Amino acid sequence: MRVVKKFGGSSVATTEKIKNIAMDIAKNYKEGDEVVIVVSAMGKTTDALIKLAKEISDTPDVRELDSLLSTGEQQTTSLLSMALKEQGCKAISLTGAQAGIRTGGVHTKNKIESIKIDRIEKHLKDGKVVIVAGFQGINDNGDVTTLGRGGSDTSAVALAAALKCDCEIYTDVTGIFGVDPRVYKNAKKLEKISYEEMMEMANLGAGVMETRAVEIGKKYGVRIYVGQTLGVETGTYICDSNEIIEKKAVTGISINKNVIMVNLENFSGVPKNVATVFNNLAKHSVNVDMISQNEVQNIKGSIGFTCPLTDDHFLNNSLEDIRKEIPAIEVTKRTGVVKISLVGIGMISNFGVAAKVFEVLADIDAAFYQCTTSEISISLIIKEDEAVKVVERLAEVFSI
Ligand code: ASP
Ligand code: MG
């Protein structure tokens, strides 16, 4: 059997851990499997490298930064290859470039454009375990590139797509849970989750896996397994929704704390004004999320929207500009809120989901400020200090 296995930073944080992983991979190897390994940098190495760069410059040159950051993953590949040889396996470490991973885009945020798998295929044929540095590639100029933080997941799934095999992602959690077990102790691990649900969960703040990786998985039909490194429990499969027989109305609830809510009042919400507001936010790189508008024709109209709390600085600059253009506008910013999102592919065919959600809110008398829906999700902005209670009750009601 052919497989791509990816080990994240915490799983390769020490040489001891690398040796243990090597022992495990050696078992696959001795059973005759074709194994391609993708690794992240050891522990917090990438953070440490960024810190070094910042000691030199506030705005490090991005070509050099990519070159620097790529060394983190390369350390792990070489060490793991040595460890595998100690276990009697044939093995070879490859940088992203050596593995044929071509990228396009801008430094530090590149995208994989193609993978030329000839070299990997040759090494597999020669009976070697192939260890590829995650998070990196090479661009048309022949420069080393990186894929953005957390990018090794993408490297792994893209390689599995090119090599036409499954992808196993090993991390420090035992799988994907319907609700974060730190928030809700009775949370259950999911046996399977569809690509679509996983993408919504990740986008909406679940943070288990990189969204881009799941997108690639969906596009090329790569089955992705997420499980604990060297763990015994079975993890979770991210797969096609056809594989999921019983489509639950709600598969998971995610909580995103990185939210700020803004209300703009006392201005006429005619299209020209609305365009002024959102153009300005865009100009200041504020990543706008949920939008609602009341009383379009009324001079006392209002618009509400949310954006990441981490964009607060950009937001303040933008609001200053907006006030200059529409002087009467009244601005209220609300922090201490979170966005909770219920995600489920079964929402397409089940009705009454929203009704149940609002019943729970009414029952515990929890305030909500904004609500948006997609085909397979309902998102609400609620008070941060009411979030745990709300999520617990919703989890009970929808049995997740
Ligand atoms: N080492 C990189 C990071 O810390 C890539 C990864 O781990 O996926 O973001
Ligand atoms: Mg990661």
Coordinates of C-alpha atoms and ligand atoms in Angstrom, one line a residue:
M1 CA 0.0 0.0 0.0
R2 CA 1.2 3.5 -0.8
V3 CA 0.6 6.3 1.8
V4 CA 1.6 9.8 2.7
K5 CA 2.0 10.4 6.4
K6 CA 2.5 13.8 7.9
F7 CA 3.9 14.6 11.3
G8 CA 3.4 18.0 12.8
G9 CA 5.8 20.1 14.8
S10 CA 4.8 18.8 18.3
S11 CA 5.2 15.2 17.1
V12 CA 8.8 15.8 16.0
A13 CA 9.8 18.2 18.8
T14 CA 12.7 16.2 20.1
T15 CA 15.2 13.7 18.8
E16 CA 13.5 11.1 21.1
K17 CA 10.2 11.7 19.4
I18 CA 11.8 11.5 16.0
K19 CA 13.4 8.1 17.0
N20 CA 10.0 6.8 18.1
I21 CA 8.3 7.8 14.9
A22 CA 11.1 6.2 13.0
M23 CA 10.4 2.9 14.8
D24 CA 6.8 3.1 13.8
I25 CA 7.5 4.0 10.2
A26 CA 9.9 1.0 10.1
K27 CA 7.0 -1.3 10.7
N28 CA 5.2 0.0 7.6
Y29 CA 8.4 -0.3 5.6
K30 CA 9.0 -3.9 6.7
E31 CA 5.5 -4.8 5.6
G32 CA 6.4 -3.6 2.1
D33 CA 4.4 -0.4 2.1
E34 CA 5.5 2.6 -0.1
V35 CA 5.8 5.4 2.5
V36 CA 6.2 9.1 1.9
I37 CA 6.7 11.2 5.0
V38 CA 6.0 14.9 5.2
V39 CA 7.4 16.7 8.3
S40 CA 7.0 20.1 10.0
A41 CA 9.8 21.9 11.8
M42 CA 10.7 20.6 15.3
G43 CA 8.4 22.1 18.0
K44 CA 8.5 25.9 17.9
T45 CA 11.4 26.2 15.4
T46 CA 9.5 28.3 12.9
D47 CA 8.6 30.8 15.6
A48 CA 12.3 30.9 16.7
L49 CA 13.5 31.5 13.2
I50 CA 11.0 34.3 12.7
K51 CA 12.2 35.8 16.0
L52 CA 15.8 35.7 14.8
A53 CA 14.8 37.5 11.5
K54 CA 13.0 40.2 13.5
E55 CA 16.1 40.8 15.6
I56 CA 17.8 41.8 12.4
S57 CA 15.0 43.8 10.8
D58 CA 11.4 44.8 11.5
T59 CA 10.5 44.0 7.9
P60 CA 12.8 41.2 6.9
D61 CA 13.3 40.7 3.2
V62 CA 10.7 38.1 2.2
R63 CA 12.9 36.1 -0.1
E64 CA 15.5 35.7 2.6
L65 CA 12.8 35.0 5.2
D66 CA 11.4 32.1 3.1
S67 CA 14.9 30.8 2.7
L68 CA 15.5 31.0 6.4
L69 CA 12.1 29.4 7.4
S70 CA 12.6 26.5 5.0
T71 CA 15.6 25.3 7.1
G72 CA 13.3 24.3 10.0
E73 CA 11.6 21.5 8.0
Q74 CA 14.9 20.5 6.5
Q75 CA 16.4 19.8 9.9
T76 CA 13.6 17.3 10.6
T77 CA 13.8 15.5 7.3
S78 CA 17.5 14.8 7.7
L79 CA 17.2 13.7 11.3
L80 CA 14.3 11.4 10.6
S81 CA 16.2 9.9 7.6
M82 CA 19.1 9.2 9.9
A83 CA 16.8 7.6 12.5
L84 CA 15.2 5.4 9.8
K85 CA 18.6 4.2 8.7
E86 CA 19.3 3.2 12.3
Q87 CA 16.1 1.1 12.1
G88 CA 17.5 -0.7 9.1
C89 CA 15.3 1.1 6.5
K90 CA 16.5 2.6 3.3
A91 CA 15.5 6.3 3.4
I92 CA 16.2 9.6 1.8
S93 CA 15.4 13.2 2.8
L94 CA 14.3 15.7 0.2
T95 CA 13.7 19.5 0.3
G96 CA 10.4 20.7 -1.3
A97 CA 12.4 21.7 -4.4
Q98 CA 14.1 18.3 -4.7
A99 CA 10.7 16.6 -4.3
G100 CA 9.5 18.6 -7.4
I101 CA 7.1 20.9 -5.6
R102 CA 6.7 24.1 -7.7
T103 CA 5.0 27.1 -6.3
G104 CA 3.6 30.4 -7.5
G105 CA 2.5 33.6 -5.7
V106 CA 4.4 35.8 -3.3
H107 CA 7.1 34.9 -0.8
T108 CA 5.8 33.7 2.5
K109 CA 2.3 33.0 1.1
N110 CA 3.0 30.7 -1.9
K111 CA 0.6 28.2 -3.4
I112 CA 1.6 24.8 -4.8
E113 CA 1.1 24.9 -8.6
S114 CA 2.4 21.5 -9.6
I115 CA 4.4 18.5 -8.3
K116 CA 6.7 16.6 -10.5
I117 CA 6.7 13.2 -8.8
D118 CA 9.4 11.4 -10.9
R119 CA 12.1 11.6 -8.3
I120 CA 9.8 10.4 -5.5
E121 CA 8.6 7.6 -7.7
K122 CA 12.1 6.5 -8.4
H123 CA 13.1 6.4 -4.8
L124 CA 10.0 4.5 -3.9
K125 CA 10.8 2.0 -6.6
D126 CA 14.3 1.7 -5.1
G127 CA 12.6 0.7 -1.8
K128 CA 13.3 3.9 0.1
V129 CA 11.2 5.7 2.6
V130 CA 11.0 9.2 1.1
I131 CA 10.9 12.1 3.6
V132 CA 9.8 15.4 2.2
A133 CA 10.2 18.8 3.9
G134 CA 6.7 20.3 4.4
F135 CA 5.7 23.9 4.0
Q136 CA 8.0 24.7 1.1
G137 CA 8.7 24.5 -2.6
I138 CA 10.5 26.4 -5.4
N139 CA 9.3 29.1 -7.7
D140 CA 10.0 29.8 -11.3
N141 CA 13.0 32.0 -10.4
G142 CA 14.5 28.9 -8.7
D143 CA 14.1 30.5 -5.3
V144 CA 13.0 28.6 -2.2
T145 CA 9.4 29.5 -1.1
T146 CA 7.1 28.8 1.9
L147 CA 3.4 28.2 1.9
G148 CA 2.2 30.2 4.9
R149 CA 2.0 29.1 8.5
G150 CA 0.6 25.7 9.0
G151 CA 1.5 24.9 5.4
S152 CA 2.8 21.4 5.9
D153 CA -0.7 20.0 5.9
T154 CA -1.1 21.4 2.4
S155 CA 2.2 19.8 1.3
A156 CA 1.1 16.4 2.5
V157 CA -2.3 16.4 0.9
A158 CA -1.0 17.8 -2.4
L159 CA 1.7 15.1 -2.4
A160 CA -1.0 12.4 -1.7
A161 CA -3.0 13.8 -4.6
A162 CA -0.1 13.7 -7.0
L163 CA 0.9 10.2 -5.8
K164 CA -2.7 9.0 -5.9
C165 CA -2.9 7.7 -2.4
D166 CA -4.4 8.4 1.0
C167 CA -3.0 11.0 3.4
E168 CA -2.6 10.5 7.1
I169 CA -2.1 13.5 9.3
Y170 CA -0.6 12.8 12.7
T171 CA -0.8 15.4 15.4
D172 CA -1.2 15.7 19.2
V173 CA -5.0 15.3 19.2
T174 CA -6.8 11.9 18.8
G175 CA -9.0 13.1 16.0
I176 CA -11.6 15.7 15.1
F177 CA -14.3 16.4 17.7
G178 CA -17.7 17.8 17.1
V179 CA -17.0 20.4 19.8
D180 CA -13.7 21.4 21.3
P181 CA -13.3 19.0 24.3
R182 CA -11.7 21.8 26.3
V183 CA -15.0 23.6 26.1
Y184 CA -17.4 20.6 26.4
K185 CA -16.1 17.6 28.2
N186 CA -18.6 15.2 26.8
A187 CA -17.6 16.0 23.2
K188 CA -17.5 13.0 20.9
K189 CA -14.9 12.3 18.4
L190 CA -16.2 12.1 14.8
E191 CA -15.6 8.9 12.9
K192 CA -16.0 10.7 9.6
I193 CA -16.6 14.3 8.5
S194 CA -17.1 15.5 4.9
Y195 CA -14.7 17.8 3.2
E196 CA -17.3 20.6 3.1
E197 CA -18.1 20.4 6.8
M198 CA -14.4 20.3 7.7
M199 CA -13.8 23.4 5.5
E200 CA -16.6 25.3 7.2
M201 CA -15.3 24.2 10.6
A202 CA -11.8 25.3 9.9
N203 CA -12.8 28.6 8.3
L204 CA -15.1 29.2 11.2
G205 CA -12.3 28.7 13.7
A206 CA -11.9 25.1 14.6
G207 CA -8.2 25.2 13.8
V208 CA -7.4 21.4 13.7
M209 CA -6.3 21.4 10.1
E210 CA -5.4 23.9 7.4
T211 CA -8.4 24.7 5.2
R212 CA -6.3 24.8 2.0
A213 CA -5.3 21.2 2.7
V214 CA -8.9 20.1 3.0
E215 CA -9.8 22.0 -0.2
I216 CA -7.1 20.2 -2.1
G217 CA -8.3 16.9 -0.6
K218 CA -11.8 17.6 -1.9
K219 CA -10.7 18.7 -5.3
Y220 CA -8.6 15.6 -5.9
G221 CA -10.6 13.1 -3.8
V222 CA -7.8 12.4 -1.3
R223 CA -9.1 10.6 1.8
I224 CA -7.5 12.3 4.8
Y225 CA -7.1 10.6 8.2
V226 CA -6.4 12.7 11.2
G227 CA -5.1 10.9 14.3
Q228 CA -2.7 11.0 17.2
T229 CA 1.0 10.3 16.7
L230 CA 1.7 6.8 17.9
G231 CA -1.8 6.7 19.4
V232 CA -3.9 3.6 19.6
E233 CA -7.3 5.1 19.2
T234 CA -8.8 5.4 15.8
G235 CA -8.9 9.0 14.5
T236 CA -11.2 10.8 12.1
Y237 CA -11.6 10.4 8.3
I238 CA -12.2 13.5 6.2
C239 CA -13.9 12.2 3.1
D240 CA -16.6 12.6 0.5
S241 CA -20.1 13.2 1.9
N242 CA -21.3 10.1 -0.1
E243 CA -19.3 8.0 2.3
I244 CA -21.3 9.4 5.3
I245 CA -24.5 7.4 5.4
E246 CA -26.3 9.2 8.3
K247 CA -26.1 12.9 7.5
K248 CA -26.6 14.6 10.8
A249 CA -28.2 18.1 10.9
V250 CA -25.4 19.3 13.0
T251 CA -22.0 17.6 12.9
G252 CA -20.0 20.1 14.8
I253 CA -20.0 23.4 16.6
S254 CA -17.0 25.7 16.4
I255 CA -16.2 28.7 18.5
N256 CA -14.2 31.6 17.2
K257 CA -13.0 34.2 19.8
N258 CA -11.2 36.3 17.2
V259 CA -14.2 38.5 16.6
I260 CA -15.0 42.2 16.9
M261 CA -18.5 43.6 16.1
V262 CA -19.0 47.0 14.7
N263 CA -22.2 49.0 14.4
L264 CA -22.5 52.0 12.2
E265 CA -25.5 54.2 12.8
N266 CA -27.1 57.5 12.0
F267 CA -26.4 57.6 8.3
S268 CA -28.4 56.9 5.3
G269 CA -27.7 53.4 4.1
V270 CA -28.0 54.3 0.4
P271 CA -25.8 52.2 -1.8
K272 CA -23.3 55.0 -2.3
N273 CA -22.6 55.3 1.5
V274 CA -22.5 51.5 1.9
A275 CA -19.9 51.3 -0.9
T276 CA -17.9 54.1 0.7
V277 CA -17.8 52.2 4.0
F278 CA -16.8 48.8 2.6
N279 CA -14.3 50.3 0.1
N280 CA -12.6 52.0 2.9
L281 CA -12.5 48.8 5.1
A282 CA -11.0 47.0 2.1
K283 CA -8.5 49.7 1.5
H284 CA -7.3 49.2 5.1
S285 CA -7.2 45.4 4.7
V286 CA -9.9 44.8 7.2
N287 CA -11.2 41.3 6.6
V288 CA -15.0 41.8 6.9
D289 CA -17.1 38.8 7.8
M290 CA -20.8 38.9 8.7
I291 CA -22.8 41.9 7.4
S292 CA -26.3 43.1 8.2
Q293 CA -28.2 46.2 7.3
N294 CA -31.4 47.8 8.5
E295 CA -33.6 50.6 7.2
V296 CA -31.9 51.3 3.9
Q297 CA -33.8 54.4 3.0
N298 CA -33.9 55.8 6.5
I299 CA -31.5 58.6 7.5
K300 CA -31.1 56.7 10.8
G301 CA -30.1 53.5 9.0
S302 CA -27.5 51.2 10.4
I303 CA -25.0 48.6 9.2
G304 CA -23.5 46.0 11.4
F305 CA -20.5 43.8 10.5
T306 CA -17.8 41.7 12.2
C307 CA -14.1 41.3 11.5
P308 CA -11.2 39.6 13.3
L309 CA -10.1 41.1 16.6
T310 CA -6.6 40.8 15.2
D311 CA -7.5 43.4 12.5
D312 CA -8.4 46.0 15.2
H313 CA -5.5 48.3 14.3
F314 CA -6.5 48.3 10.6
L315 CA -10.2 48.8 11.7
N316 CA -9.4 51.9 13.8
N317 CA -7.5 53.5 10.9
S318 CA -10.4 52.7 8.6
L319 CA -13.0 54.0 11.0
E320 CA -11.1 57.3 11.3
D321 CA -11.2 57.7 7.5
I322 CA -14.9 56.8 7.3
R323 CA -15.8 59.4 9.9
K324 CA -14.1 62.0 7.7
E325 CA -16.2 61.0 4.7
I326 CA -19.5 60.6 6.6
P327 CA -19.2 62.9 9.6
A328 CA -22.6 62.2 11.2
I329 CA -21.9 58.5 11.4
E330 CA -22.0 56.9 14.9
V331 CA -19.7 54.0 15.5
T332 CA -20.0 51.4 18.2
K333 CA -17.4 48.6 18.6
R334 CA -18.3 45.6 20.6
T335 CA -15.7 43.2 22.0
G336 CA -16.2 40.4 24.5
V337 CA -18.2 38.5 21.9
V338 CA -17.6 35.2 20.1
K339 CA -18.9 33.6 17.0
I340 CA -20.3 30.2 17.3
S341 CA -21.1 28.2 14.2
L342 CA -23.1 25.0 13.8
V343 CA -22.0 23.0 10.8
G344 CA -23.8 20.0 9.3
I345 CA -24.2 18.7 5.8
G346 CA -27.6 17.4 6.9
M347 CA -28.9 21.0 7.2
I348 CA -29.6 20.8 3.4
S349 CA -32.3 18.2 4.0
N350 CA -33.3 18.7 7.7
F351 CA -35.5 21.6 8.6
G352 CA -36.1 23.2 12.0
V353 CA -32.4 23.6 12.9
A354 CA -32.6 27.4 13.3
A355 CA -35.8 27.0 15.3
K356 CA -34.0 24.7 17.8
V357 CA -31.0 27.0 18.0
F358 CA -33.2 30.0 18.9
E359 CA -35.2 27.9 21.4
V360 CA -31.9 27.1 23.2
L361 CA -31.0 30.8 23.3
A362 CA -34.4 31.7 24.6
D363 CA -34.3 29.0 27.2
I364 CA -31.2 30.3 28.8
D365 CA -32.0 33.9 27.9
A366 CA -28.7 34.4 26.0
A367 CA -28.4 37.5 23.8
F368 CA -27.3 37.3 20.2
Y369 CA -26.2 40.1 18.0
Q370 CA -25.8 38.8 14.5
C371 CA -26.7 35.7 12.7
T372 CA -25.8 34.4 9.2
T373 CA -26.4 31.1 7.5
S374 CA -24.9 29.2 4.6
E375 CA -26.4 26.0 3.1
I376 CA -24.6 23.9 5.8
S377 CA -24.0 26.3 8.6
I378 CA -25.6 28.7 11.1
S379 CA -23.4 31.3 12.8
L380 CA -24.2 33.5 15.7
I381 CA -22.5 36.3 17.5
I382 CA -23.1 35.9 21.2
K383 CA -21.5 37.2 24.5
E384 CA -18.2 35.5 25.3
D385 CA -19.2 34.8 28.9
E386 CA -22.4 33.0 27.7
A387 CA -20.6 30.9 25.1
V388 CA -19.8 27.8 27.1
K389 CA -23.3 27.5 28.4
V390 CA -24.8 28.0 24.9
V391 CA -22.5 25.5 23.3
E392 CA -23.1 22.9 26.0
R393 CA -26.8 23.1 25.5
L394 CA -26.6 23.1 21.7
A395 CA -24.3 20.1 21.9
E396 CA -26.8 18.3 24.1
V397 CA -29.8 19.2 21.9
F398 CA -28.1 18.1 18.7
S399 CA -26.3 15.1 20.3
I400 CA -22.8 15.9 19.3
Ligands
ASP1 N1 6.6 24.9 10.4 C1 5.5 25.7 9.8 C2 4.8 26.5 10.8 O1 5.1 26.4 12.0 C3 4.6 24.9 8.9 C4 3.8 23.8 9.6 O2 4.2 23.4 10.7 O3 2.8 23.3 9.0 O4 3.9 27.2 10.5
MG2 MG -0.3 22.5 11.8

